[in-house]
Amino acid sequence: MATSPPKSKPKQPENKPLSGQEKPYLPYSQVLREKFGCKVYKVTLDAGFTCPNRDGSKGVGGCTFCDTTGSSSRAQNRRDSLTEQIQKNIDRMRARFGADKFVPYFQSFTNTYAPPDRLKRLYDEALSAHDDVIGLAISTRPDCVDEAKLDLIATYKRPDGYLCVEYGMQTIHDKSLALVNRCETYADFRHAFELTRARGIDQCVHVILGMPGETHADMMATARALSDLKPEGVKIHCLCAMEHTPLARLYERGQWQPLAQADYVALVTDFLEHLDPAIAIHRITGNGHRKALVAPRWLTKKFEVLEQVEATFAARQTRQGSALQDSPRKAPPHD
Ligand code: SF4
C-alpha cells in the first residue's frame, strides 16, 4: 500500500537545483548516500558478452532500439580488461565528480549470458579490481537468469556492500515488446523477479516510455504494476533511436515519431505519480551517446528535462506516488 506523500509544494530557490531530499521523487543518489555516507558512482563495463536476441538463440538483429554497443554508455573500451576498464573509469569519476566509492556496472549487452563459472570469474575480477569497489550492478534480460546464476549472484551479498540486478523489463505489455523485437515477455520478467526476490537481491527495473502503440493508460498500468511489485529501484528511459538501428531507419522513413520533450516531461511526471514512493528512481531521462543519438535530439538536454519535471511537480503540487491515493488500484490488462 502506498504511503501518503505530502501535497506541499517543494521549495526551489531560483537557479539552484533541488537537493535529493527536496526532490519530488526519491532519487537513487540519496539512497546511496544515506546507506554509504559518501558519494558512490557506478563505473560502466563492457565484459565482452553478446545477447540471445542477437546471436539467434532467441532472435536476430536485437531490439529495434539497441545499437551495436549493446545499449552501453560507451564510456569503456571493449579491448581493455575488466580491471583496466574499472581503474580508468574510477580515475575519471574521481577527478570529475569527487566520487569516493565505486560499483562496477556490467552494462553492455546481456551480463548473465554465460555459464556460472565464467560469470564468477568476471564478477570476482570486478570486485577485486580496486580497493574502493563496494559491490556489483549487473544488467541483464529477465530470460537470461536461472536458479544457478542467481544463487551465484546472491553469494556477493554483503551487509555493508552493494548488489543489484538490473532487468530490462521495458513495459508490462507483450504487444509492445513484440513491436520492438524484444523476444521475451512480461511473464519472463515476473519469473526472474520472483527468483531474484526469493534470494534477497536488490532489483532495478528498466522501463521505456513511448513504446510503439502504447497509450497513456498502458504506461500508467506499467507504473501501477511496478508499485505492486515494489522493486528497490526503477530506471526510466524515453524510447530513442541511435544511429544504425532499426528504429533509426523507421524514423528516417517517417514511420516512427519520438515523443516531444513537453510530452515526455508530462508523461514521466504522470508515471512517477503512479509509482510507489518507496521505489528509488535511478534515472528519469536516458541520455544515449550524444554523437550517436538520432532522435529525439532533445534527450541531450538532460538537465533541462530534469528541471522541467521538477517544475511540473511543483506546479501540480504532487510528488512520487500521489496518484495512488487518488484512484482505486486496477489490475493491469492482460495482453
Ligand atoms: S536485450 Fe539488451 S542487449 Fe539484447 S538486443 Fe535488446 S537491448 Fe540489446
Coordinates of C-alpha atoms and ligand atoms in Angstrom, one line a residue:
M1 CA 0.0 0.0 0.0
A2 CA 1.3 3.4 -0.9
T3 CA 2.1 5.9 1.9
S4 CA 0.6 9.3 1.9
P5 CA 3.0 11.7 0.3
P6 CA 2.7 15.4 1.4
K7 CA 1.0 17.7 -1.0
S8 CA 3.2 20.6 -0.1
K9 CA 5.0 22.5 -2.9
P10 CA 8.7 21.8 -3.0
K11 CA 10.8 24.8 -2.2
Q12 CA 13.0 25.7 -5.2
P13 CA 15.4 28.6 -4.9
E14 CA 15.8 30.3 -8.2
N15 CA 18.6 28.8 -10.4
K16 CA 19.5 26.3 -7.7
P17 CA 18.9 22.6 -8.3
L18 CA 16.8 20.8 -5.7
S19 CA 18.8 18.7 -3.2
G20 CA 18.0 14.9 -3.0
Q21 CA 15.7 15.4 0.0
E22 CA 13.8 18.3 -1.7
K23 CA 13.1 16.4 -4.9
P24 CA 9.5 15.3 -5.6
Y25 CA 10.7 11.8 -6.1
L26 CA 13.2 9.5 -4.3
P27 CA 16.5 9.9 -6.2
Y28 CA 18.8 6.9 -6.0
S29 CA 21.8 9.0 -5.3
Q30 CA 20.2 10.0 -2.0
V31 CA 19.5 6.3 -1.1
L32 CA 23.2 5.5 -1.8
R33 CA 24.4 8.5 0.2
E34 CA 22.3 7.5 3.2
K35 CA 23.5 3.9 3.1
F36 CA 27.2 4.5 2.5
G37 CA 27.7 8.0 3.8
C38 CA 29.7 9.1 0.8
K39 CA 29.5 9.7 -3.0
V40 CA 29.0 6.3 -4.7
Y41 CA 29.2 6.1 -8.5
K42 CA 28.8 3.3 -10.9
V43 CA 31.6 2.5 -13.4
T44 CA 30.2 1.1 -16.6
L45 CA 31.8 -2.0 -18.1
D46 CA 31.8 -4.0 -21.3
A47 CA 32.7 -7.6 -20.3
G48 CA 32.5 -9.0 -23.8
F49 CA 29.1 -10.5 -23.7
T50 CA 26.6 -10.8 -26.5
C51 CA 22.9 -11.2 -26.3
P52 CA 20.5 -14.1 -27.1
N53 CA 18.4 -11.6 -29.1
R54 CA 21.4 -11.0 -31.4
D55 CA 23.1 -14.4 -31.8
G56 CA 20.0 -16.2 -33.0
S57 CA 19.2 -18.3 -29.9
K58 CA 16.2 -16.0 -29.1
G59 CA 16.2 -13.6 -32.0
V60 CA 18.4 -11.8 -34.6
G61 CA 19.0 -8.2 -35.0
G62 CA 18.3 -7.3 -31.4
C63 CA 15.7 -4.9 -30.0
T64 CA 14.9 -2.3 -32.6
F65 CA 16.4 0.5 -30.3
C66 CA 19.6 -1.4 -29.4
D67 CA 22.8 -0.2 -31.1
T68 CA 26.0 -2.1 -31.8
T69 CA 27.4 -1.4 -28.3
G70 CA 24.5 -3.3 -26.6
S71 CA 22.8 -0.2 -25.2
S72 CA 26.0 0.9 -23.4
S73 CA 27.1 4.4 -22.4
R74 CA 30.3 3.9 -24.5
A75 CA 32.4 5.0 -21.5
Q76 CA 34.6 1.9 -21.8
N77 CA 36.8 0.2 -24.3
R78 CA 36.0 -3.4 -25.0
R79 CA 39.7 -4.2 -25.7
D80 CA 40.7 -3.3 -22.1
S81 CA 40.5 -6.0 -19.5
L82 CA 37.8 -5.5 -16.9
T83 CA 40.4 -4.4 -14.3
E84 CA 41.8 -1.8 -16.7
Q85 CA 38.2 -0.5 -17.5
I86 CA 37.5 -0.2 -13.8
Q87 CA 40.7 1.5 -12.9
K88 CA 40.5 4.0 -15.8
N89 CA 36.8 4.8 -15.1
I90 CA 37.5 5.2 -11.3
D91 CA 40.3 7.7 -12.1
R92 CA 37.9 9.6 -14.4
M93 CA 34.9 9.6 -12.0
R94 CA 37.0 10.7 -9.0
A95 CA 38.5 13.6 -10.9
R96 CA 35.2 14.7 -12.4
F97 CA 32.7 14.1 -9.6
G98 CA 34.8 13.7 -6.5
A99 CA 33.4 10.2 -6.1
D100 CA 34.5 8.2 -3.1
K101 CA 33.3 4.6 -3.7
F102 CA 32.5 2.7 -6.8
V103 CA 30.3 -0.1 -8.2
P104 CA 31.4 -1.9 -11.3
Y105 CA 28.3 -1.9 -13.6
F106 CA 28.1 -4.7 -16.1
Q107 CA 26.1 -2.7 -18.6
S108 CA 26.7 -3.7 -22.2
F109 CA 24.6 -6.5 -23.8
T110 CA 23.4 -9.3 -21.5
N111 CA 25.6 -9.7 -18.5
T112 CA 24.4 -13.1 -17.3
Y113 CA 24.6 -14.7 -20.7
A114 CA 27.3 -17.3 -19.9
P115 CA 27.7 -20.4 -17.7
P116 CA 28.0 -19.6 -13.9
D117 CA 31.7 -20.5 -13.8
R118 CA 32.5 -17.8 -16.4
L119 CA 30.2 -15.3 -14.7
K120 CA 32.0 -16.0 -11.4
R121 CA 35.4 -15.3 -12.9
L122 CA 34.2 -11.9 -14.3
Y123 CA 32.4 -10.8 -11.2
D124 CA 35.3 -11.8 -9.0
E125 CA 37.7 -9.8 -11.2
A126 CA 35.5 -6.7 -11.0
L127 CA 35.2 -6.9 -7.2
S128 CA 39.0 -7.2 -6.7
A129 CA 40.0 -4.6 -9.3
H130 CA 40.2 -1.7 -6.9
D131 CA 40.2 -1.1 -3.1
D132 CA 37.2 1.4 -3.4
V133 CA 34.9 -1.1 -5.1
I134 CA 32.0 -1.9 -2.8
G135 CA 29.8 -4.3 -4.9
L136 CA 28.3 -5.1 -8.2
A137 CA 25.5 -4.0 -10.5
I138 CA 24.5 -6.5 -13.2
S139 CA 22.3 -5.6 -16.1
T140 CA 20.5 -8.4 -18.0
R141 CA 17.5 -9.7 -19.8
P142 CA 14.9 -11.4 -17.5
D143 CA 15.0 -14.6 -19.6
C144 CA 18.8 -14.9 -19.1
V145 CA 18.8 -15.8 -15.4
D146 CA 18.1 -19.1 -13.7
E147 CA 18.4 -20.5 -10.2
A148 CA 22.1 -21.4 -10.6
K149 CA 23.1 -17.9 -11.8
L150 CA 21.1 -16.1 -9.2
D151 CA 22.5 -18.4 -6.5
L152 CA 25.9 -17.4 -7.6
I153 CA 25.0 -13.7 -7.6
A154 CA 23.5 -14.0 -4.1
T155 CA 26.9 -15.1 -2.8
Y156 CA 28.1 -11.5 -3.4
K157 CA 25.6 -10.0 -0.9
R158 CA 27.3 -8.2 2.0
P159 CA 25.5 -6.1 4.7
D160 CA 27.9 -3.2 4.0
G161 CA 28.1 -3.7 0.3
Y162 CA 26.1 -3.1 -2.9
L163 CA 24.4 -5.7 -5.1
C164 CA 21.8 -5.1 -7.6
V165 CA 20.5 -6.9 -10.7
E166 CA 19.0 -4.6 -13.3
Y167 CA 16.3 -6.1 -15.5
G168 CA 15.3 -4.7 -18.9
M169 CA 11.5 -5.1 -18.5
Q170 CA 10.6 -2.0 -20.5
T171 CA 6.8 -2.5 -20.3
I172 CA 4.3 -5.0 -18.9
H173 CA 2.6 -5.1 -22.4
D174 CA 3.7 -8.1 -24.6
K175 CA 2.3 -6.4 -27.7
S176 CA 4.8 -3.5 -27.3
L177 CA 7.6 -5.9 -26.5
A178 CA 6.9 -7.7 -29.8
L179 CA 6.8 -4.5 -31.7
V180 CA 10.4 -3.7 -30.7
N181 CA 11.5 -7.3 -31.3
R182 CA 12.3 -7.9 -27.7
C183 CA 11.8 -11.7 -28.0
E184 CA 10.7 -12.1 -24.4
T185 CA 7.5 -11.4 -22.4
Y186 CA 6.3 -9.9 -19.2
A187 CA 5.9 -13.4 -17.8
D188 CA 9.7 -13.9 -18.3
F189 CA 10.2 -10.7 -16.2
R190 CA 7.8 -11.9 -13.5
H191 CA 9.6 -15.2 -13.2
A192 CA 13.0 -13.6 -12.9
F193 CA 11.7 -11.0 -10.5
E194 CA 10.4 -13.7 -8.1
L195 CA 13.6 -15.8 -8.3
T196 CA 15.6 -12.7 -7.5
R197 CA 13.4 -11.5 -4.7
A198 CA 13.5 -15.0 -3.1
R199 CA 17.2 -14.6 -2.8
G200 CA 17.1 -11.1 -1.3
I201 CA 18.9 -9.5 -4.1
D202 CA 18.0 -5.8 -4.9
Q203 CA 16.5 -5.2 -8.3
C204 CA 16.3 -2.2 -10.6
V205 CA 13.7 -2.4 -13.3
H206 CA 14.3 -0.6 -16.6
V207 CA 11.2 0.9 -18.2
I208 CA 10.8 2.7 -21.6
L209 CA 8.1 5.4 -22.1
G210 CA 6.9 6.0 -25.6
M211 CA 6.9 2.3 -26.7
P212 CA 5.2 1.9 -30.1
G213 CA 1.5 1.8 -29.9
E214 CA 1.3 2.4 -26.1
T215 CA -1.4 4.7 -24.8
H216 CA -1.1 6.8 -21.7
A217 CA -3.3 4.2 -19.8
D218 CA -0.9 1.4 -20.9
M219 CA 2.1 3.3 -19.4
M220 CA 0.3 4.1 -16.2
A221 CA -0.6 0.4 -15.9
T222 CA 3.1 -0.4 -16.1
A223 CA 3.7 2.1 -13.2
R224 CA 0.9 0.6 -11.1
A225 CA 2.2 -3.0 -11.7
L226 CA 5.6 -1.9 -10.5
S227 CA 4.1 -0.2 -7.5
D228 CA 2.5 -3.6 -6.6
L229 CA 5.8 -5.4 -7.1
K230 CA 7.9 -2.8 -5.4
P231 CA 11.4 -3.4 -6.8
E232 CA 14.1 -1.5 -4.9
G233 CA 14.6 0.8 -8.0
V234 CA 13.3 1.8 -11.3
K235 CA 15.2 3.4 -14.3
I236 CA 13.0 5.3 -16.8
H237 CA 14.0 6.0 -20.4
C238 CA 12.4 7.7 -23.3
L239 CA 12.4 5.5 -26.4
C240 CA 15.1 6.9 -28.6
A241 CA 16.8 5.9 -31.9
M242 CA 20.5 5.5 -32.0
E243 CA 22.4 5.5 -35.3
H244 CA 22.4 2.3 -37.4
T245 CA 19.5 0.8 -35.5
P246 CA 16.2 -0.5 -37.0
L247 CA 14.4 2.3 -35.1
A248 CA 16.6 4.9 -36.7
R249 CA 15.7 3.6 -40.1
L250 CA 12.0 3.7 -39.2
Y251 CA 12.5 7.3 -38.1
E252 CA 14.3 8.3 -41.3
R253 CA 11.5 6.8 -43.4
G254 CA 8.9 8.7 -41.3
Q255 CA 7.5 5.5 -39.9
W256 CA 8.2 6.3 -36.2
Q257 CA 8.0 9.6 -34.4
P258 CA 9.6 10.1 -31.0
L259 CA 7.9 11.8 -28.1
A260 CA 8.2 15.6 -28.0
Q261 CA 10.1 17.0 -25.0
A262 CA 7.0 18.6 -23.4
D263 CA 5.0 15.3 -23.8
Y264 CA 7.8 13.3 -22.2
V265 CA 8.1 15.7 -19.3
A266 CA 4.3 15.4 -18.6
L267 CA 4.4 11.7 -19.1
V268 CA 7.3 10.9 -16.8
T269 CA 5.7 13.1 -14.2
D270 CA 2.5 11.1 -14.5
F271 CA 4.4 7.9 -14.4
L272 CA 6.2 8.9 -11.1
E273 CA 2.9 10.0 -9.6
H274 CA 1.7 6.4 -10.2
L275 CA 4.8 4.8 -8.7
D276 CA 5.1 3.8 -5.1
P277 CA 7.2 6.5 -3.2
A278 CA 9.5 3.8 -1.7
I279 CA 10.9 2.9 -5.1
A280 CA 14.2 4.6 -5.7
I281 CA 14.5 6.4 -9.1
H282 CA 17.8 5.6 -10.7
R283 CA 17.1 7.8 -13.8
I284 CA 14.2 9.7 -15.3
T285 CA 15.8 10.5 -18.7
G286 CA 18.2 8.3 -20.6
N287 CA 20.9 10.1 -22.4
G288 CA 22.0 8.0 -25.3
H289 CA 25.5 8.8 -26.5
R290 CA 25.3 12.3 -27.8
K291 CA 27.0 11.8 -31.1
A292 CA 25.1 8.6 -31.9
L293 CA 21.7 9.8 -30.9
V294 CA 19.4 10.3 -34.0
A295 CA 16.1 11.2 -32.3
P296 CA 14.8 12.7 -30.2
R297 CA 17.7 15.2 -30.1
W298 CA 16.2 17.0 -27.0
L299 CA 17.4 14.0 -25.0
T300 CA 20.9 15.6 -25.0
K301 CA 19.4 18.4 -22.7
K302 CA 19.3 16.1 -19.7
F303 CA 19.4 18.8 -17.0
E304 CA 16.7 20.9 -18.7
V305 CA 14.4 17.9 -18.8
L306 CA 15.1 17.2 -15.1
E307 CA 14.3 20.8 -14.2
Q308 CA 11.1 20.7 -16.2
V309 CA 10.0 17.6 -14.5
E310 CA 10.6 19.2 -11.1
A311 CA 8.8 22.3 -12.2
T312 CA 5.8 20.2 -13.4
F313 CA 5.6 18.5 -10.0
A314 CA 5.8 21.9 -8.3
A315 CA 3.0 23.4 -10.5
R316 CA 0.8 20.3 -9.8
Q317 CA 1.7 20.2 -6.1
T318 CA 2.2 16.5 -6.4
R319 CA 5.1 14.0 -5.9
Q320 CA 6.0 10.4 -6.5
G321 CA 3.0 8.2 -5.6
S322 CA 0.5 11.0 -5.4
A323 CA -1.9 9.4 -7.9
L324 CA -2.0 6.1 -6.0
Q325 CA -4.2 7.6 -3.3
D326 CA -6.5 9.4 -5.7
S327 CA -8.0 6.5 -7.6
P328 CA -8.7 2.8 -7.0
R329 CA -6.0 0.3 -8.0
K330 CA -6.8 -1.5 -11.2
A331 CA -5.3 -4.8 -12.3
P332 CA -3.1 -4.4 -15.3
P333 CA -4.6 -5.5 -18.5
H334 CA -3.6 -8.9 -20.0
D335 CA -2.0 -8.9 -23.4
Ligands
SF4_1 S1 18.1 -7.5 -24.9 FE1 19.5 -5.7 -24.5 S2 21.5 -6.2 -25.5 FE2 19.9 -7.6 -26.3 S3 19.3 -6.6 -28.2 FE3 17.8 -6.0 -26.6 S4 18.7 -4.0 -25.7 FE4 20.3 -5.0 -26.9

